[in-house]
Amino acid sequence: MVYVLDAATAPQHAALIDDMHRVRRQVFVEGLGWPLAVDAHGREIDAFDTDAAVYLVRADPRTGRHRASVRLLPSTAPHLLGDCFEGLCTDGVPRGDDIWEITRLCMTPGLPRDEAVYSRRTVCAGVMEFGLLHGIRRYSCVLSLSWLPTFLSPGWEVLPLGPPQEVEGDMLGAFVITVSAQFLRDYRQRHEIPLGVLDFVRPQAA
């Protein structure tokens, strides 16, 4: 299952959220060399890890440790593309209640290949499932072109929002992903992913 964690439910999974932020440090700061802030606890947390953020997190069912995750943000709230990379969009940043941003997709380093592949595929299915359940038509994203083959590998419909540009020595592009029920059906069947991968955690009573 993939947990859906937001401001109300994340405190129930504080250890898993901390694990996610440490994996983000491993992947994006140590692995890719991105100049991102790391706190005193070794966590990569940025200005967009706000109460508006929703995290889809796959955890190991035996240990509860992070396996794969992604951050989703409504485009009507502050988000990476709209606040930091607006210049990547030829016709302006797409915004609306039916457009969300997808960022920080990552897997725990060192997983067995089969587990890493299945975790990534399950989270990708969860992204589509979340979109369909919440009336989202498109996801926007900022992407290093070095990640483009991996990003395109699920086979979803991806369209550019403008030509790539060099930013701090890296070639970046802005894209949108179309949310599609047909894609989700085909993707689930192709990779034997069960229906309903998302676990909507209920907030604990005060």
PDB file of C-alpha atoms in Angstrom:
ATOM      1  CA  MET A   1       0.000   0.000   0.000  1.00  0.00           C
ATOM      2  CA  VAL A   2       0.912   3.642  -0.436  1.00  0.00           C
ATOM      3  CA  TYR A   3       0.113   5.952   2.458  1.00  0.00           C
ATOM      4  CA  VAL A   4      -1.521   9.303   1.668  1.00  0.00           C
ATOM      5  CA  LEU A   5      -0.131  11.660   4.299  1.00  0.00           C
ATOM      6  CA  ASP A   6      -1.068  15.313   4.746  1.00  0.00           C
ATOM      7  CA  ALA A   7      -0.892  17.889   7.524  1.00  0.00           C
ATOM      8  CA  ALA A   8      -3.582  16.059   9.509  1.00  0.00           C
ATOM      9  CA  THR A   9      -2.227  12.521   9.180  1.00  0.00           C
ATOM     10  CA  ALA A  10       1.547  12.909   8.854  1.00  0.00           C
ATOM     11  CA  PRO A  11       2.070  13.238  12.644  1.00  0.00           C
ATOM     12  CA  GLN A  12       0.790   9.654  13.028  1.00  0.00           C
ATOM     13  CA  HIS A  13       3.672   8.535  10.809  1.00  0.00           C
ATOM     14  CA  ALA A  14       6.369  10.910  12.031  1.00  0.00           C
ATOM     15  CA  ALA A  15       9.119   8.274  11.831  1.00  0.00           C
ATOM     16  CA  LEU A  16       8.200   7.440   8.224  1.00  0.00           C
ATOM     17  CA  ILE A  17       8.119  11.130   7.264  1.00  0.00           C
ATOM     18  CA  ASP A  18      11.534  11.660   8.863  1.00  0.00           C
ATOM     19  CA  ASP A  19      12.808   8.611   6.974  1.00  0.00           C
ATOM     20  CA  MET A  20      11.478  10.110   3.721  1.00  0.00           C
ATOM     21  CA  HIS A  21      13.281  13.407   4.313  1.00  0.00           C
ATOM     22  CA  ARG A  22      16.545  11.572   5.036  1.00  0.00           C
ATOM     23  CA  VAL A  23      16.177   9.529   1.851  1.00  0.00           C
ATOM     24  CA  ARG A  24      15.580  12.770  -0.041  1.00  0.00           C
ATOM     25  CA  ARG A  25      18.913  14.000   1.326  1.00  0.00           C
ATOM     26  CA  GLN A  26      20.616  10.791   0.172  1.00  0.00           C
ATOM     27  CA  VAL A  27      19.096  10.937  -3.313  1.00  0.00           C
ATOM     28  CA  PHE A  28      19.049  14.631  -4.162  1.00  0.00           C
ATOM     29  CA  VAL A  29      21.875  16.135  -2.089  1.00  0.00           C
ATOM     30  CA  GLU A  30      24.411  13.312  -1.769  1.00  0.00           C
ATOM     31  CA  GLY A  31      23.519  11.433  -4.961  1.00  0.00           C
ATOM     32  CA  LEU A  32      22.724  14.222  -7.417  1.00  0.00           C
ATOM     33  CA  GLY A  33      24.623  17.035  -5.754  1.00  0.00           C
ATOM     34  CA  TRP A  34      21.682  19.441  -5.654  1.00  0.00           C
ATOM     35  CA  PRO A  35      22.420  22.498  -3.452  1.00  0.00           C
ATOM     36  CA  LEU A  36      19.511  21.889  -1.080  1.00  0.00           C
ATOM     37  CA  ALA A  37      19.344  22.715   2.622  1.00  0.00           C
ATOM     38  CA  VAL A  38      19.772  19.866   5.104  1.00  0.00           C
ATOM     39  CA  ASP A  39      18.720  20.349   8.723  1.00  0.00           C
ATOM     40  CA  ALA A  40      20.570  19.310  11.882  1.00  0.00           C
ATOM     41  CA  HIS A  41      18.829  15.912  11.781  1.00  0.00           C
ATOM     42  CA  GLY A  42      20.045  15.084   8.272  1.00  0.00           C
ATOM     43  CA  ARG A  43      16.697  15.778   6.589  1.00  0.00           C
ATOM     44  CA  GLU A  44      16.155  17.554   3.266  1.00  0.00           C
ATOM     45  CA  ILE A  45      13.213  19.869   3.912  1.00  0.00           C
ATOM     46  CA  ASP A  46      12.435  22.880   1.741  1.00  0.00           C
ATOM     47  CA  ALA A  47      10.042  25.842   1.693  1.00  0.00           C
ATOM     48  CA  PHE A  48       7.343  23.769  -0.027  1.00  0.00           C
ATOM     49  CA  ASP A  49       7.059  21.097   2.660  1.00  0.00           C
ATOM     50  CA  THR A  50       4.072  22.975   4.007  1.00  0.00           C
ATOM     51  CA  ASP A  51       0.624  22.081   5.308  1.00  0.00           C
ATOM     52  CA  ALA A  52      -0.551  22.142   1.673  1.00  0.00           C
ATOM     53  CA  ALA A  53       1.741  19.235   0.752  1.00  0.00           C
ATOM     54  CA  VAL A  54       0.448  15.694   0.318  1.00  0.00           C
ATOM     55  CA  TYR A  55       2.960  12.839   0.414  1.00  0.00           C
ATOM     56  CA  LEU A  56       2.417   9.445  -1.187  1.00  0.00           C
ATOM     57  CA  VAL A  57       4.753   7.070   0.643  1.00  0.00           C
ATOM     58  CA  ARG A  58       5.272   3.361   0.109  1.00  0.00           C
ATOM     59  CA  ALA A  59       6.678   1.717   3.238  1.00  0.00           C
ATOM     60  CA  ASP A  60       8.115  -1.728   3.794  1.00  0.00           C
ATOM     61  CA  PRO A  61       5.169  -3.737   5.213  1.00  0.00           C
ATOM     62  CA  ARG A  62       7.503  -5.557   7.619  1.00  0.00           C
ATOM     63  CA  THR A  63       9.639  -2.740   8.968  1.00  0.00           C
ATOM     64  CA  GLY A  64       7.630   0.378   8.196  1.00  0.00           C
ATOM     65  CA  ARG A  65      10.700   1.979   6.591  1.00  0.00           C
ATOM     66  CA  HIS A  66      10.524   4.210   3.520  1.00  0.00           C
ATOM     67  CA  ARG A  67      10.712   2.554   0.106  1.00  0.00           C
ATOM     68  CA  ALA A  68       9.458   5.214  -2.312  1.00  0.00           C
ATOM     69  CA  SER A  69       7.670   8.542  -2.112  1.00  0.00           C
ATOM     70  CA  VAL A  70       6.541  11.651  -3.938  1.00  0.00           C
ATOM     71  CA  ARG A  71       5.302  15.088  -2.904  1.00  0.00           C
ATOM     72  CA  LEU A  72       2.154  16.588  -4.408  1.00  0.00           C
ATOM     73  CA  LEU A  73       1.207  20.267  -4.160  1.00  0.00           C
ATOM     74  CA  PRO A  74      -1.845  22.156  -5.449  1.00  0.00           C
ATOM     75  CA  SER A  75      -0.857  24.692  -8.097  1.00  0.00           C
ATOM     76  CA  THR A  76      -3.083  27.267  -6.362  1.00  0.00           C
ATOM     77  CA  ALA A  77      -0.649  27.217  -3.399  1.00  0.00           C
ATOM     78  CA  PRO A  78       3.071  28.093  -3.393  1.00  0.00           C
ATOM     79  CA  HIS A  79       4.913  25.422  -5.366  1.00  0.00           C
ATOM     80  CA  LEU A  80       8.297  24.881  -6.998  1.00  0.00           C
ATOM     81  CA  LEU A  81       7.379  25.579 -10.623  1.00  0.00           C
ATOM     82  CA  GLY A  82       5.248  28.621  -9.872  1.00  0.00           C
ATOM     83  CA  ASP A  83       7.574  30.227  -7.342  1.00  0.00           C
ATOM     84  CA  CYS A  84      11.071  29.295  -8.549  1.00  0.00           C
ATOM     85  CA  PHE A  85      10.983  28.218 -12.213  1.00  0.00           C
ATOM     86  CA  GLU A  86       8.249  30.265 -13.848  1.00  0.00           C
ATOM     87  CA  GLY A  87      10.621  31.148 -16.687  1.00  0.00           C
ATOM     88  CA  LEU A  88      10.568  27.532 -17.907  1.00  0.00           C
ATOM     89  CA  CYS A  89       6.933  27.967 -19.054  1.00  0.00           C
ATOM     90  CA  THR A  90       6.487  29.688 -22.415  1.00  0.00           C
ATOM     91  CA  ASP A  91       2.824  30.570 -21.807  1.00  0.00           C
ATOM     92  CA  GLY A  92       2.920  30.975 -18.053  1.00  0.00           C
ATOM     93  CA  VAL A  93       2.670  28.533 -15.187  1.00  0.00           C
ATOM     94  CA  PRO A  94      -0.494  26.390 -15.396  1.00  0.00           C
ATOM     95  CA  ARG A  95      -2.620  26.921 -12.298  1.00  0.00           C
ATOM     96  CA  GLY A  96      -6.040  25.781 -11.184  1.00  0.00           C
ATOM     97  CA  ASP A  97      -7.868  23.512  -8.789  1.00  0.00           C
ATOM     98  CA  ASP A  98      -7.462  20.647 -11.259  1.00  0.00           C
ATOM     99  CA  ILE A  99      -3.675  21.082 -11.651  1.00  0.00           C
ATOM    100  CA  TRP A 100      -1.229  19.842  -9.008  1.00  0.00           C
ATOM    101  CA  GLU A 101       2.544  19.681  -8.956  1.00  0.00           C
ATOM    102  CA  ILE A 102       4.571  16.484  -8.535  1.00  0.00           C
ATOM    103  CA  THR A 103       8.055  16.784  -6.997  1.00  0.00           C
ATOM    104  CA  ARG A 104      10.681  14.836  -5.039  1.00  0.00           C
ATOM    105  CA  LEU A 105       9.914  11.410  -6.516  1.00  0.00           C
ATOM    106  CA  CYS A 106      12.537   9.116  -5.020  1.00  0.00           C
ATOM    107  CA  MET A 107      13.334   5.563  -3.951  1.00  0.00           C
ATOM    108  CA  THR A 108      15.431   4.400  -1.008  1.00  0.00           C
ATOM    109  CA  PRO A 109      18.964   3.714  -2.313  1.00  0.00           C
ATOM    110  CA  GLY A 110      20.236   0.162  -2.161  1.00  0.00           C
ATOM    111  CA  LEU A 111      16.906  -1.641  -2.448  1.00  0.00           C
ATOM    112  CA  PRO A 112      16.888  -4.983  -4.273  1.00  0.00           C
ATOM    113  CA  ARG A 113      16.104  -4.265  -7.904  1.00  0.00           C
ATOM    114  CA  ASP A 114      12.703  -5.997  -7.895  1.00  0.00           C
ATOM    115  CA  GLU A 115      11.601  -4.087  -4.792  1.00  0.00           C
ATOM    116  CA  ALA A 116      12.857  -0.766  -6.163  1.00  0.00           C
ATOM    117  CA  VAL A 117      11.037  -1.265  -9.474  1.00  0.00           C
ATOM    118  CA  TYR A 118       7.780  -2.385  -7.830  1.00  0.00           C
ATOM    119  CA  SER A 119       7.904   0.475  -5.309  1.00  0.00           C
ATOM    120  CA  ARG A 120       8.366   3.053  -8.061  1.00  0.00           C
ATOM    121  CA  ARG A 121       5.572   1.556 -10.128  1.00  0.00           C
ATOM    122  CA  THR A 122       3.220   1.422  -7.157  1.00  0.00           C
ATOM    123  CA  VAL A 123       3.832   5.080  -6.317  1.00  0.00           C
ATOM    124  CA  CYS A 124       3.325   6.045  -9.986  1.00  0.00           C
ATOM    125  CA  ALA A 125       0.006   4.193  -9.947  1.00  0.00           C
ATOM    126  CA  GLY A 126      -0.828   6.005  -6.711  1.00  0.00           C
ATOM    127  CA  VAL A 127      -0.176   9.372  -8.343  1.00  0.00           C
ATOM    128  CA  MET A 128      -2.730   8.581 -11.054  1.00  0.00           C
ATOM    129  CA  GLU A 129      -5.179   7.128  -8.553  1.00  0.00           C
ATOM    130  CA  PHE A 130      -4.924  10.216  -6.334  1.00  0.00           C
ATOM    131  CA  GLY A 131      -5.503  12.457  -9.334  1.00  0.00           C
ATOM    132  CA  LEU A 132      -8.604  10.607 -10.467  1.00  0.00           C
ATOM    133  CA  LEU A 133     -10.062  10.601  -6.953  1.00  0.00           C
ATOM    134  CA  HIS A 134      -9.512  14.346  -6.513  1.00  0.00           C
ATOM    135  CA  GLY A 135     -10.547  15.698  -9.906  1.00  0.00           C
ATOM    136  CA  ILE A 136      -6.999  16.482 -11.012  1.00  0.00           C
ATOM    137  CA  ARG A 137      -6.579  16.682 -14.792  1.00  0.00           C
ATOM    138  CA  ARG A 138      -2.843  17.378 -14.982  1.00  0.00           C
ATOM    139  CA  TYR A 139       0.309  17.300 -12.874  1.00  0.00           C
ATOM    140  CA  SER A 140       3.024  19.874 -13.511  1.00  0.00           C
ATOM    141  CA  CYS A 141       6.681  19.274 -12.736  1.00  0.00           C
ATOM    142  CA  VAL A 142      10.215  20.620 -13.060  1.00  0.00           C
ATOM    143  CA  LEU A 143      12.664  18.028 -14.273  1.00  0.00           C
ATOM    144  CA  SER A 144      16.370  17.700 -14.922  1.00  0.00           C
ATOM    145  CA  LEU A 145      16.733  16.314 -18.439  1.00  0.00           C
ATOM    146  CA  SER A 146      19.102  13.665 -17.094  1.00  0.00           C
ATOM    147  CA  TRP A 147      16.057  12.164 -15.371  1.00  0.00           C
ATOM    148  CA  LEU A 148      13.815  12.366 -18.413  1.00  0.00           C
ATOM    149  CA  PRO A 149      14.178   8.697 -19.525  1.00  0.00           C
ATOM    150  CA  THR A 150      13.314   7.488 -16.009  1.00  0.00           C
ATOM    151  CA  PHE A 151      10.447   9.960 -15.777  1.00  0.00           C
ATOM    152  CA  LEU A 152       9.001   8.844 -19.112  1.00  0.00           C
ATOM    153  CA  SER A 153       9.386   5.132 -18.337  1.00  0.00           C
ATOM    154  CA  PRO A 154       5.847   4.638 -16.945  1.00  0.00           C
ATOM    155  CA  GLY A 155       4.515   5.573 -20.386  1.00  0.00           C
ATOM    156  CA  TRP A 156       2.208   8.355 -19.252  1.00  0.00           C
ATOM    157  CA  GLU A 157       1.415  11.301 -21.508  1.00  0.00           C
ATOM    158  CA  VAL A 158       3.987  14.038 -20.854  1.00  0.00           C
ATOM    159  CA  LEU A 159       3.970  17.399 -22.632  1.00  0.00           C
ATOM    160  CA  PRO A 160       6.591  20.182 -22.381  1.00  0.00           C
ATOM    161  CA  LEU A 161       5.593  23.637 -21.157  1.00  0.00           C
ATOM    162  CA  GLY A 162       8.571  25.304 -22.827  1.00  0.00           C
ATOM    163  CA  PRO A 163      12.081  24.669 -24.147  1.00  0.00           C
ATOM    164  CA  PRO A 164      14.690  23.365 -21.672  1.00  0.00           C
ATOM    165  CA  GLN A 165      16.969  25.942 -20.071  1.00  0.00           C
ATOM    166  CA  GLU A 166      20.288  25.753 -18.265  1.00  0.00           C
ATOM    167  CA  VAL A 167      19.912  26.574 -14.581  1.00  0.00           C
ATOM    168  CA  GLU A 168      22.997  26.490 -12.338  1.00  0.00           C
ATOM    169  CA  GLY A 169      24.766  24.115 -14.714  1.00  0.00           C
ATOM    170  CA  ASP A 170      21.829  21.716 -15.161  1.00  0.00           C
ATOM    171  CA  MET A 171      19.395  21.499 -18.064  1.00  0.00           C
ATOM    172  CA  LEU A 172      15.861  21.799 -16.691  1.00  0.00           C
ATOM    173  CA  GLY A 173      12.464  21.560 -18.306  1.00  0.00           C
ATOM    174  CA  ALA A 174       8.873  22.078 -17.214  1.00  0.00           C
ATOM    175  CA  PHE A 175       6.286  19.450 -18.132  1.00  0.00           C
ATOM    176  CA  VAL A 176       2.710  18.379 -17.528  1.00  0.00           C
ATOM    177  CA  ILE A 177       1.426  14.831 -17.091  1.00  0.00           C
ATOM    178  CA  THR A 178      -2.119  14.011 -18.155  1.00  0.00           C
ATOM    179  CA  VAL A 179      -4.211  12.165 -15.565  1.00  0.00           C
ATOM    180  CA  SER A 180      -5.949   9.283 -17.332  1.00  0.00           C
ATOM    181  CA  ALA A 181      -8.169   6.455 -16.132  1.00  0.00           C
ATOM    182  CA  GLN A 182      -7.256   4.456 -19.240  1.00  0.00           C
ATOM    183  CA  PHE A 183      -3.562   4.857 -18.514  1.00  0.00           C
ATOM    184  CA  LEU A 184      -4.083   3.650 -14.935  1.00  0.00           C
ATOM    185  CA  ARG A 185      -6.025   0.577 -16.107  1.00  0.00           C
ATOM    186  CA  ASP A 186      -3.374  -0.330 -18.661  1.00  0.00           C
ATOM    187  CA  TYR A 187      -0.510   0.351 -16.236  1.00  0.00           C
ATOM    188  CA  ARG A 188      -2.045  -1.799 -13.501  1.00  0.00           C
ATOM    189  CA  GLN A 189      -2.630  -4.703 -15.864  1.00  0.00           C
ATOM    190  CA  ARG A 190       0.828  -4.456 -17.436  1.00  0.00           C
ATOM    191  CA  HIS A 191       2.631  -4.488 -14.086  1.00  0.00           C
ATOM    192  CA  GLU A 192       0.165  -6.552 -12.013  1.00  0.00           C
ATOM    193  CA  ILE A 193      -0.539  -3.725  -9.586  1.00  0.00           C
ATOM    194  CA  PRO A 194      -3.698  -4.222  -7.504  1.00  0.00           C
ATOM    195  CA  LEU A 195      -6.665  -1.880  -7.681  1.00  0.00           C
ATOM    196  CA  GLY A 196      -6.693   0.746  -4.969  1.00  0.00           C
ATOM    197  CA  VAL A 197      -3.056   1.103  -3.882  1.00  0.00           C
ATOM    198  CA  LEU A 198      -3.693   4.183  -1.731  1.00  0.00           C
ATOM    199  CA  ASP A 199      -4.242   4.032   2.017  1.00  0.00           C
ATOM    200  CA  PHE A 200      -5.993   7.195   3.191  1.00  0.00           C
ATOM    201  CA  VAL A 201      -4.914   7.362   6.814  1.00  0.00           C
ATOM    202  CA  ARG A 202      -7.546   8.804   9.122  1.00  0.00           C
ATOM    203  CA  PRO A 203      -6.484  11.571  11.517  1.00  0.00           C
ATOM    204  CA  GLN A 204      -6.333  10.507  15.132  1.00  0.00           C
ATOM    205  CA  ALA A 205      -8.974  12.019  17.359  1.00  0.00           C
ATOM    206  CA  ALA A 206      -7.755  14.939  19.423  1.00  0.00           C
TER     207      ALA A 206
END
